[in-house]
PDB file of C-alpha atoms in Angstrom:
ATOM      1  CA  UNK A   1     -34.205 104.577  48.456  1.00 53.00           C
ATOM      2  CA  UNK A   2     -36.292 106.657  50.480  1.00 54.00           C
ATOM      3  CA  UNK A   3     -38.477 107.872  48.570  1.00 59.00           C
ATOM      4  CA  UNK A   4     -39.525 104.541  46.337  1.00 67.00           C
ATOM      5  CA  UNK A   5     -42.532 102.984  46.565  1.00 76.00           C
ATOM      6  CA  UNK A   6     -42.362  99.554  47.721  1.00 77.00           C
ATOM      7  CA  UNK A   7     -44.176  96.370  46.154  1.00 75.00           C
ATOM      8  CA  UNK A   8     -47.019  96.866  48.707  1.00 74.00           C
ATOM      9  CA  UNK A   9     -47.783 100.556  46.918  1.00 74.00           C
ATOM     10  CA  UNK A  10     -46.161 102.412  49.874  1.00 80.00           C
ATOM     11  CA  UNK A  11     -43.000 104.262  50.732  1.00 76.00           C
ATOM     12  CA  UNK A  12     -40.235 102.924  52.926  1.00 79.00           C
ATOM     13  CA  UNK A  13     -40.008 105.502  55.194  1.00 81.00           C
ATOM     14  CA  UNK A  14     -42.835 106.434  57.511  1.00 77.00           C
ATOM     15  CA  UNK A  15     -45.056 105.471  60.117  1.00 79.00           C
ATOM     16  CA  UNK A  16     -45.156 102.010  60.676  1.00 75.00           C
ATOM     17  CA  UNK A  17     -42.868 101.401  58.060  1.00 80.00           C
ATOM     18  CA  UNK A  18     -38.686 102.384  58.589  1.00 80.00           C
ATOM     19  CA  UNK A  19     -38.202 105.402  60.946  1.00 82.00           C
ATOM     20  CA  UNK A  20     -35.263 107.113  62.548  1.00 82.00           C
ATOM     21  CA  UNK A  21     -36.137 105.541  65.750  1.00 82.00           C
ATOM     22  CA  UNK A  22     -36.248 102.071  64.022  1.00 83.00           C
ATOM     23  CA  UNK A  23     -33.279 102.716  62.173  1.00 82.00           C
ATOM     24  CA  UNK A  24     -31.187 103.684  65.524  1.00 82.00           C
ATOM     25  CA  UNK A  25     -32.426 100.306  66.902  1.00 83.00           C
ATOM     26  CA  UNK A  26     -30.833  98.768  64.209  1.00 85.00           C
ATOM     27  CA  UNK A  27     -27.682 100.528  64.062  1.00 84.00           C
ATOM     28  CA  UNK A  28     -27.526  99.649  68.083  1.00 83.00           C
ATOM     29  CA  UNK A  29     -28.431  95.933  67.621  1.00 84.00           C
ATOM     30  CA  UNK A  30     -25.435  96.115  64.998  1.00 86.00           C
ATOM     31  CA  UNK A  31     -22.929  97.294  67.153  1.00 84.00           C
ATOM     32  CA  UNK A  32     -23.789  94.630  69.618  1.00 84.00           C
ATOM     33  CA  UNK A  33     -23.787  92.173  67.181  1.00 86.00           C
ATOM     34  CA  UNK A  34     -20.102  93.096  66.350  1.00 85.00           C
ATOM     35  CA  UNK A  35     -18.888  93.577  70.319  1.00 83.00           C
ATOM     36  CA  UNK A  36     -20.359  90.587  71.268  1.00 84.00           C
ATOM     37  CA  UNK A  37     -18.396  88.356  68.469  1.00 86.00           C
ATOM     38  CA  UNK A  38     -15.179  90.189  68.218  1.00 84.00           C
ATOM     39  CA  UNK A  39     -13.276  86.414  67.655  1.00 84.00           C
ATOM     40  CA  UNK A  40     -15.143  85.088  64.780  1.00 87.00           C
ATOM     41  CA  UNK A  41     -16.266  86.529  61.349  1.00 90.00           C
ATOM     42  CA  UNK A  42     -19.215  83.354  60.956  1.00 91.00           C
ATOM     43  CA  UNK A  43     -20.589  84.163  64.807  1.00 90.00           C
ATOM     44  CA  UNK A  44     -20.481  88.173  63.752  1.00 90.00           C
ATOM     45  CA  UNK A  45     -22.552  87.628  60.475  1.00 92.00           C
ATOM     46  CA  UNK A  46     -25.214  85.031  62.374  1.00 92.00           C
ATOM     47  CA  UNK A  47     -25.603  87.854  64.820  1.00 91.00           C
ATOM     48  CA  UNK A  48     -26.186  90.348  61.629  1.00 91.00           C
ATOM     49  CA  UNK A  49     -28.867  87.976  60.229  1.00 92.00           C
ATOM     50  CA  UNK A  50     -30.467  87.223  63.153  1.00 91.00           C
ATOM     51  CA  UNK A  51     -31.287  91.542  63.306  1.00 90.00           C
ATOM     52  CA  UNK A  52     -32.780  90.510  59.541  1.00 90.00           C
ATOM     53  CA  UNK A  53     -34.688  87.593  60.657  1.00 90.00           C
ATOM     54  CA  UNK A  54     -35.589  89.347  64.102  1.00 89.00           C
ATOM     55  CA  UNK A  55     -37.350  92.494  61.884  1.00 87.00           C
ATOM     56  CA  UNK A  56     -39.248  89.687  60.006  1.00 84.00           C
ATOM     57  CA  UNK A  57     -40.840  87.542  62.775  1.00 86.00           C
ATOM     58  CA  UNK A  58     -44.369  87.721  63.583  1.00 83.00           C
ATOM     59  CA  UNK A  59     -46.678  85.664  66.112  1.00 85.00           C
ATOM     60  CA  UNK A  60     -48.111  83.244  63.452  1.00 87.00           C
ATOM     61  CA  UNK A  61     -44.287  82.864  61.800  1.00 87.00           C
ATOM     62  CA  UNK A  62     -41.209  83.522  65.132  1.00 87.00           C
ATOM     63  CA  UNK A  63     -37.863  84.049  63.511  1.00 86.00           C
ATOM     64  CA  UNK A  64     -35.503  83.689  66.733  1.00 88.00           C
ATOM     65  CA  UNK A  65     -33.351  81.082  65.929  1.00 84.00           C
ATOM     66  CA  UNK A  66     -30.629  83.253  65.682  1.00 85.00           C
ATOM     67  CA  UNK A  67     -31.222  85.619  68.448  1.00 87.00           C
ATOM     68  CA  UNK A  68     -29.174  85.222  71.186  1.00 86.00           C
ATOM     69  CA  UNK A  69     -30.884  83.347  74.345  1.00 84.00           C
ATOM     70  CA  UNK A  70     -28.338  84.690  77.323  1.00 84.00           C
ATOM     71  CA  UNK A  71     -30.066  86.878  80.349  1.00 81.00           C
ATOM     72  CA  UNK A  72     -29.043  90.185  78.628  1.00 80.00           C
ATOM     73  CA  UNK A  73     -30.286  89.250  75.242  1.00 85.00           C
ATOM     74  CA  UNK A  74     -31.934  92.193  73.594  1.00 84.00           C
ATOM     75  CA  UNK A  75     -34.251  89.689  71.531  1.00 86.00           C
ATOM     76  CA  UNK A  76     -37.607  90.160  74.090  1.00 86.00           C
ATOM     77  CA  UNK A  77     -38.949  87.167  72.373  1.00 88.00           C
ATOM     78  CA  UNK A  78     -36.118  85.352  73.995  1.00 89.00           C
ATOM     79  CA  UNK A  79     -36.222  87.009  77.218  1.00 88.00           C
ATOM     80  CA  UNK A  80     -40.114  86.035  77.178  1.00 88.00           C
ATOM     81  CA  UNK A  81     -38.909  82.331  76.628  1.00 87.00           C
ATOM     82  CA  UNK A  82     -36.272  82.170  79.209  1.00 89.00           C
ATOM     83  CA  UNK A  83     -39.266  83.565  81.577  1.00 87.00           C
ATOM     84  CA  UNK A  84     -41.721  81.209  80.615  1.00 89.00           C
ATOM     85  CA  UNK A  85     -43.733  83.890  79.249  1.00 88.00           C
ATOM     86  CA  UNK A  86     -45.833  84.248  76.018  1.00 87.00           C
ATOM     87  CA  UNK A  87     -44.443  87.022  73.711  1.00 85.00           C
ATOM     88  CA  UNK A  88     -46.258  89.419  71.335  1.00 87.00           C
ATOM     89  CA  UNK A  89     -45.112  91.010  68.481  1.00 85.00           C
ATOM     90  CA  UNK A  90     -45.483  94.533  68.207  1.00 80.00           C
ATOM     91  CA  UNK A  91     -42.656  96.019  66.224  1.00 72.00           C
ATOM     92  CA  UNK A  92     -42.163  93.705  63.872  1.00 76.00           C
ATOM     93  CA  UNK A  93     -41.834  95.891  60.190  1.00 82.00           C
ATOM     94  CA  UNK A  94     -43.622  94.630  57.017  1.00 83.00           C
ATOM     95  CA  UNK A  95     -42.272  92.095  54.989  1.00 85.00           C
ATOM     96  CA  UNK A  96     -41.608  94.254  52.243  1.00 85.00           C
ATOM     97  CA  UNK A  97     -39.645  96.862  54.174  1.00 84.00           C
ATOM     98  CA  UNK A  98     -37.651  94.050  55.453  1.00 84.00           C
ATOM     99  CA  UNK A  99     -36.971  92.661  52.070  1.00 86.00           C
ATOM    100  CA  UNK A 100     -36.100  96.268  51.024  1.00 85.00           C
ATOM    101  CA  UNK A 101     -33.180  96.337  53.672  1.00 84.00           C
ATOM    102  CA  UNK A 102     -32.113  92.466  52.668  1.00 87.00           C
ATOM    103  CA  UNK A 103     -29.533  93.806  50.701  1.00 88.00           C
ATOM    104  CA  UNK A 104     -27.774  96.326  53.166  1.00 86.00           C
ATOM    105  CA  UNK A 105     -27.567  93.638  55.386  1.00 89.00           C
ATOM    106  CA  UNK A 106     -25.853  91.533  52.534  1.00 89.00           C
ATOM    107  CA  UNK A 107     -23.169  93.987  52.964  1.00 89.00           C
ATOM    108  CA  UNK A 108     -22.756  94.575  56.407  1.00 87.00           C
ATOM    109  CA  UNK A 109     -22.558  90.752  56.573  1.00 89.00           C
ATOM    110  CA  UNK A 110     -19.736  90.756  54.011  1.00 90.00           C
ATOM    111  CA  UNK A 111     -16.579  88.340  55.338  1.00 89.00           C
ATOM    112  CA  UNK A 112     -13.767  90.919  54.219  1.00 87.00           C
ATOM    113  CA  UNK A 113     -15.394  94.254  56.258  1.00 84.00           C
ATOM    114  CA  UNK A 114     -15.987  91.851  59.170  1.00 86.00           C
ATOM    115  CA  UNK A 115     -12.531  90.917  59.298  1.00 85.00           C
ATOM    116  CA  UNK A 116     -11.604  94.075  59.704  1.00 80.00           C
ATOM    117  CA  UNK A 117     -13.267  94.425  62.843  1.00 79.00           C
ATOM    118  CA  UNK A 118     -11.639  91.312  64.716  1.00 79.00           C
ATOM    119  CA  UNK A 119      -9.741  91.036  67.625  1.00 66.00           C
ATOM    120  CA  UNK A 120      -6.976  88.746  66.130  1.00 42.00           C
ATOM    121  CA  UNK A 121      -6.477  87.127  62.226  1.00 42.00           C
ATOM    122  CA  UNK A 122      -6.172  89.443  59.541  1.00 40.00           C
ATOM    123  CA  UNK A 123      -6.252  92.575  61.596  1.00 45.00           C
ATOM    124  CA  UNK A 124      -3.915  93.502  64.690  1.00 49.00           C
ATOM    125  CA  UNK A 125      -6.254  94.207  67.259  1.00 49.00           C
ATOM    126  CA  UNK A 126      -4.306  97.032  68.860  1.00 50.00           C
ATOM    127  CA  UNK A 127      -4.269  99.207  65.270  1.00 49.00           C
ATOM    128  CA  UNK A 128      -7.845  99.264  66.014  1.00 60.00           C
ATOM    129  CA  UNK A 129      -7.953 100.504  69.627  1.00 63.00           C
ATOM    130  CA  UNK A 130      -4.853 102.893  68.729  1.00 67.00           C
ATOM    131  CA  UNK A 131      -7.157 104.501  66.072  1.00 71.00           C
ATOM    132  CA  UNK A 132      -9.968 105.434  68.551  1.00 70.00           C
ATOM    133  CA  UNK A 133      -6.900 106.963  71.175  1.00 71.00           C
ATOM    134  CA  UNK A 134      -5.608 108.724  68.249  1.00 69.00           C
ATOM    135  CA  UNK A 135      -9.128 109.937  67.045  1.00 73.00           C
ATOM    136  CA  UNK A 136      -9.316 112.063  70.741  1.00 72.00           C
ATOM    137  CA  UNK A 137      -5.557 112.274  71.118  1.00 73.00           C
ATOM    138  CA  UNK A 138      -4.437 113.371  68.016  1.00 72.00           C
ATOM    139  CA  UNK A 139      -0.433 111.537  67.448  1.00 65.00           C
ATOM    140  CA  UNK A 140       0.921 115.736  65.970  1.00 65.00           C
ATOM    141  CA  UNK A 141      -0.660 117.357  69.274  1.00 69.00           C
ATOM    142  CA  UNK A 142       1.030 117.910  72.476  1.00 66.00           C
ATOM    143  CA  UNK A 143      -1.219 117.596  75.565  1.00 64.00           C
ATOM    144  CA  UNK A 144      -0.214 116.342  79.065  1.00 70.00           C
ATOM    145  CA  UNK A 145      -0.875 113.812  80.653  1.00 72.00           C
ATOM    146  CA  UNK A 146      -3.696 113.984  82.441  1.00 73.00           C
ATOM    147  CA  UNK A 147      -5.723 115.187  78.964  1.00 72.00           C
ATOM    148  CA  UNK A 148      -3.515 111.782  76.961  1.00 72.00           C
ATOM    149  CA  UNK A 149      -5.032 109.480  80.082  1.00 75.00           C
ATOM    150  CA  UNK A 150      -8.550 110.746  79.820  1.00 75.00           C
ATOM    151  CA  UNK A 151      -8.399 110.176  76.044  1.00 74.00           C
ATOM    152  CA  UNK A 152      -7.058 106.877  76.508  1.00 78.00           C
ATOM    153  CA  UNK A 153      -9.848 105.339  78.683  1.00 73.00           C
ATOM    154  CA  UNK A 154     -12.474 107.167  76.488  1.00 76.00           C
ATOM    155  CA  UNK A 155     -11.493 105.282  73.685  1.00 75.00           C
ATOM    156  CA  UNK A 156     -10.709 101.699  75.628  1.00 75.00           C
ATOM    157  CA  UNK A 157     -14.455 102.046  76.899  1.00 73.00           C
ATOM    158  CA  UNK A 158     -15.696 103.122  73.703  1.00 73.00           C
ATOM    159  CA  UNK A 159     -13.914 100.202  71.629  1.00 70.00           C
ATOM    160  CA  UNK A 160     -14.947  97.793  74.256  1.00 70.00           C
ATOM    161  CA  UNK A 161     -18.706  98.811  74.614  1.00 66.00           C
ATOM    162  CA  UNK A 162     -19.435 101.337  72.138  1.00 68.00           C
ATOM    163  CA  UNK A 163     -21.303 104.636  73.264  1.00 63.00           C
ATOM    164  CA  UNK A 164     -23.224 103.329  76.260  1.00 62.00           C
ATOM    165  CA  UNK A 165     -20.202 102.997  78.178  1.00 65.00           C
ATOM    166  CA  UNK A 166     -20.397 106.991  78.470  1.00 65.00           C
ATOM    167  CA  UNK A 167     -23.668 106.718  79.492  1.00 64.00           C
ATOM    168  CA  UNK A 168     -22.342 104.345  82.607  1.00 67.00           C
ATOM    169  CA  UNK A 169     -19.587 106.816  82.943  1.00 67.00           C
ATOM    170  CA  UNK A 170     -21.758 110.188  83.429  1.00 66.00           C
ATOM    171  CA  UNK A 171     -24.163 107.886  85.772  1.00 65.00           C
ATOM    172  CA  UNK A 172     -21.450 106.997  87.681  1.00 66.00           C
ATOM    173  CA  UNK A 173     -19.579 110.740  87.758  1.00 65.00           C
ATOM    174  CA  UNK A 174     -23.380 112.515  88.792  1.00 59.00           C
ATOM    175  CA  UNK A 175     -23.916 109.826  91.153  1.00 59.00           C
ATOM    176  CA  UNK A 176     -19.943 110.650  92.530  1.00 57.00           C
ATOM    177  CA  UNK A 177     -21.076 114.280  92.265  1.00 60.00           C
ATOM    178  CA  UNK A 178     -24.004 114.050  94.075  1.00 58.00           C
ATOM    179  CA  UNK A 179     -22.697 111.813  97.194  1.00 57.00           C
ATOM    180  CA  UNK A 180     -19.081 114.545  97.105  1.00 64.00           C
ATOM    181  CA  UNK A 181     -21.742 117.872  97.367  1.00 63.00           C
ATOM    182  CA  UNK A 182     -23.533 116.216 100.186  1.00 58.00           C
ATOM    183  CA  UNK A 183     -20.823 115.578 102.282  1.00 66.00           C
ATOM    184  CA  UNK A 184     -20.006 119.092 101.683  1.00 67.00           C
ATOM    185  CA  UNK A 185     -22.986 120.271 102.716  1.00 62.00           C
ATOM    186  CA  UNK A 186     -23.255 117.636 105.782  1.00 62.00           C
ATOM    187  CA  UNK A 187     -19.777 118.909 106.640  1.00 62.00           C
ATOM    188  CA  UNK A 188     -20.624 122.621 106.192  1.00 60.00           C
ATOM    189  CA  UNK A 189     -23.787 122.129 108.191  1.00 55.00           C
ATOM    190  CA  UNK A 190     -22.334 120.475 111.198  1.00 56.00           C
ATOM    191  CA  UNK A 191     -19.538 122.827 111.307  1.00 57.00           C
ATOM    192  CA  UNK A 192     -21.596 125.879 111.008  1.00 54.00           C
ATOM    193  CA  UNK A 193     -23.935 124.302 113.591  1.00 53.00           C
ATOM    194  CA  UNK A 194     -20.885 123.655 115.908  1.00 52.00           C
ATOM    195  CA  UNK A 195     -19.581 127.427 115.117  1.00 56.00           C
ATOM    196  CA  UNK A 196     -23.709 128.619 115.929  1.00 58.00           C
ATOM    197  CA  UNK A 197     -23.204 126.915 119.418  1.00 55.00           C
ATOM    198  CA  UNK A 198     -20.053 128.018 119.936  1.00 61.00           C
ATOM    199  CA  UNK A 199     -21.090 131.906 119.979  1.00 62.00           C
ATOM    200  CA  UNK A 200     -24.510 131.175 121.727  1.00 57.00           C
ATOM    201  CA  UNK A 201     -22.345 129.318 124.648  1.00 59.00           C
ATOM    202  CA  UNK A 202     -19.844 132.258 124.330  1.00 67.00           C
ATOM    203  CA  UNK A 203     -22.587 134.930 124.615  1.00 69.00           C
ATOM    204  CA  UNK A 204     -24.323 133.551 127.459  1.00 68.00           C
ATOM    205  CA  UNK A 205     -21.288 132.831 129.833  1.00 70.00           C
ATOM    206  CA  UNK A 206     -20.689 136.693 128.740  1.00 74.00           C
ATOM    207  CA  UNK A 207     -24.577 137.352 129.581  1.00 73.00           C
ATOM    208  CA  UNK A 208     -24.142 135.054 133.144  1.00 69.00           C
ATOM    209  CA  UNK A 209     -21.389 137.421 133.884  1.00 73.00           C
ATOM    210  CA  UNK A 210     -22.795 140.478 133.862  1.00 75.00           C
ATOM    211  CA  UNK A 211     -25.771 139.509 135.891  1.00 71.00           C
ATOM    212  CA  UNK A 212     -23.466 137.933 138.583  1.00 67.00           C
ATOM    213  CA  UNK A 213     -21.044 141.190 138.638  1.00 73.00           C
ATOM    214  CA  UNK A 214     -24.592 143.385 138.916  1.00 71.00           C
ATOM    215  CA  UNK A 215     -25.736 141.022 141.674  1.00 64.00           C
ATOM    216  CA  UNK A 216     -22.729 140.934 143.384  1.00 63.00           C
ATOM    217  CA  UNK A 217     -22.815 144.819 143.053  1.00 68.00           C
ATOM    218  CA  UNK A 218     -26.266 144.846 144.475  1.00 60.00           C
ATOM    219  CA  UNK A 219     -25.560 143.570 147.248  1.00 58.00           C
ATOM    220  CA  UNK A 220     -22.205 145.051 148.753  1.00 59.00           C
ATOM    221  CA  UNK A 221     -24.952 147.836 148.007  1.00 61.00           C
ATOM    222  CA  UNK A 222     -27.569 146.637 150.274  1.00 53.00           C
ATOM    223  CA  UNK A 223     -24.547 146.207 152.600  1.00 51.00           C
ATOM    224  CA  UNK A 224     -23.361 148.884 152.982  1.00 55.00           C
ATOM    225  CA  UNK A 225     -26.768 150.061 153.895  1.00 53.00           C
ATOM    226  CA  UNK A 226     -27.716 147.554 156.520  1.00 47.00           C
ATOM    227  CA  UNK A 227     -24.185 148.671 157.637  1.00 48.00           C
ATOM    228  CA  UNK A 228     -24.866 152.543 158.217  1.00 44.00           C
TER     229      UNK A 228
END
């Protein structure tokens, strides 16, 4: 498919036309489109048209009715309307290369694989989320518990909200890294600080010493002599 020549005379693939940029975004808006309607098949394939329709609008002919129109939509046409802003297309894809993808989407939109993907009906919700566990925790391995936890909330985060809860994850860890290391160092510092005092007050009672014990010497010297 990607190397026929579309009814425009050009290929499918290239610039302007379906990259592997453009074909990420779509894979994302798809997972979204299937997290964000885990209770109904009909909601899950308006959200998978809506990607179609999305690809297809331009400024002279919008095609957002389907988009959703919450604050976190990804649909920026929406977000521009809920702003009272004016939106421009820029990455809409030709008609043609649209068309060209019409029927992939006819599939991904099919009733019996979305069914599959619910969180009650047809398909028991927790054979779902124990396939992800067992997918890092393989069921024949042993591992403790500590590795069987880990695996466990990998896969509840990942069956909830898909990669880019990792992403919040490592944010969150580097961010917990980062605050841990500088209250080592804070804690190092001030107690090597305190420890650097400590021997410069140590030395100089040492040093005041000294000079008293010569001073004192120096002058039961200069006694003596005034004595004679």
């Amino acid at each position: 498919m990607r190397g026929q020549k579309l009814s425009d005379g050009k290929p499918l693939c290239g610039r302007n036309r379906l990259t592997e940029a453009e074909i990420d975004r779509l894979q994302a808006y798809y997972g979204l489109a299937i997290r964000r309607n885990l209770s109904s098949v009909k909601d899950m394939q308006q959200a998978i048209w809506a990607i179609f329709l999305h690809k297809l609008s331009t400024d002279e002919k919008p095609q957002h009715g389907f988009c959703p129109s919450d604050s976190d939509t990804w649909c920026k046409f929406k977000k521009a309307e809920l702003l009272g802003e004016t939106y421009h297309h820029k990455n809409s894809l030709p008609v043609d290369v649209v068309e060209a993808m019409r029927p992939v989407f006819r599939d991904l939109a099919n009733p019996e694989l979305l069914k599959k993907c619910l969180h009650g009906g047809t398909q028991n919700p927790n054979e779902s989320v124990n396939n992800v566990i067992w997918s890092r925790v393989p069921k024949k391995t042993f591992v403790q518990l500590e590795v069987l936890s880990l695996g466990t909330y990998d896969a509840v985060s990942s069956f909830n909200m898909g990669n880019v809860s990792k992403l919040e994850i490592l944010r969150k860890c580097v961010l917990s890294l980062v605050i841990t290391r500088y209250r080592r160092w804070s804690a190092s510092t001030n107690r090597g600080c305190y420890e650097q005092n400590t021997i410069v007050y140590k030395k100089q009672r040492k040093l005041g010493r000294k000079k008293r014990l010569k001073r004192k010497k120096e002058d039961d010297e200069l006694l003596k002599m005034l004595m004679i």
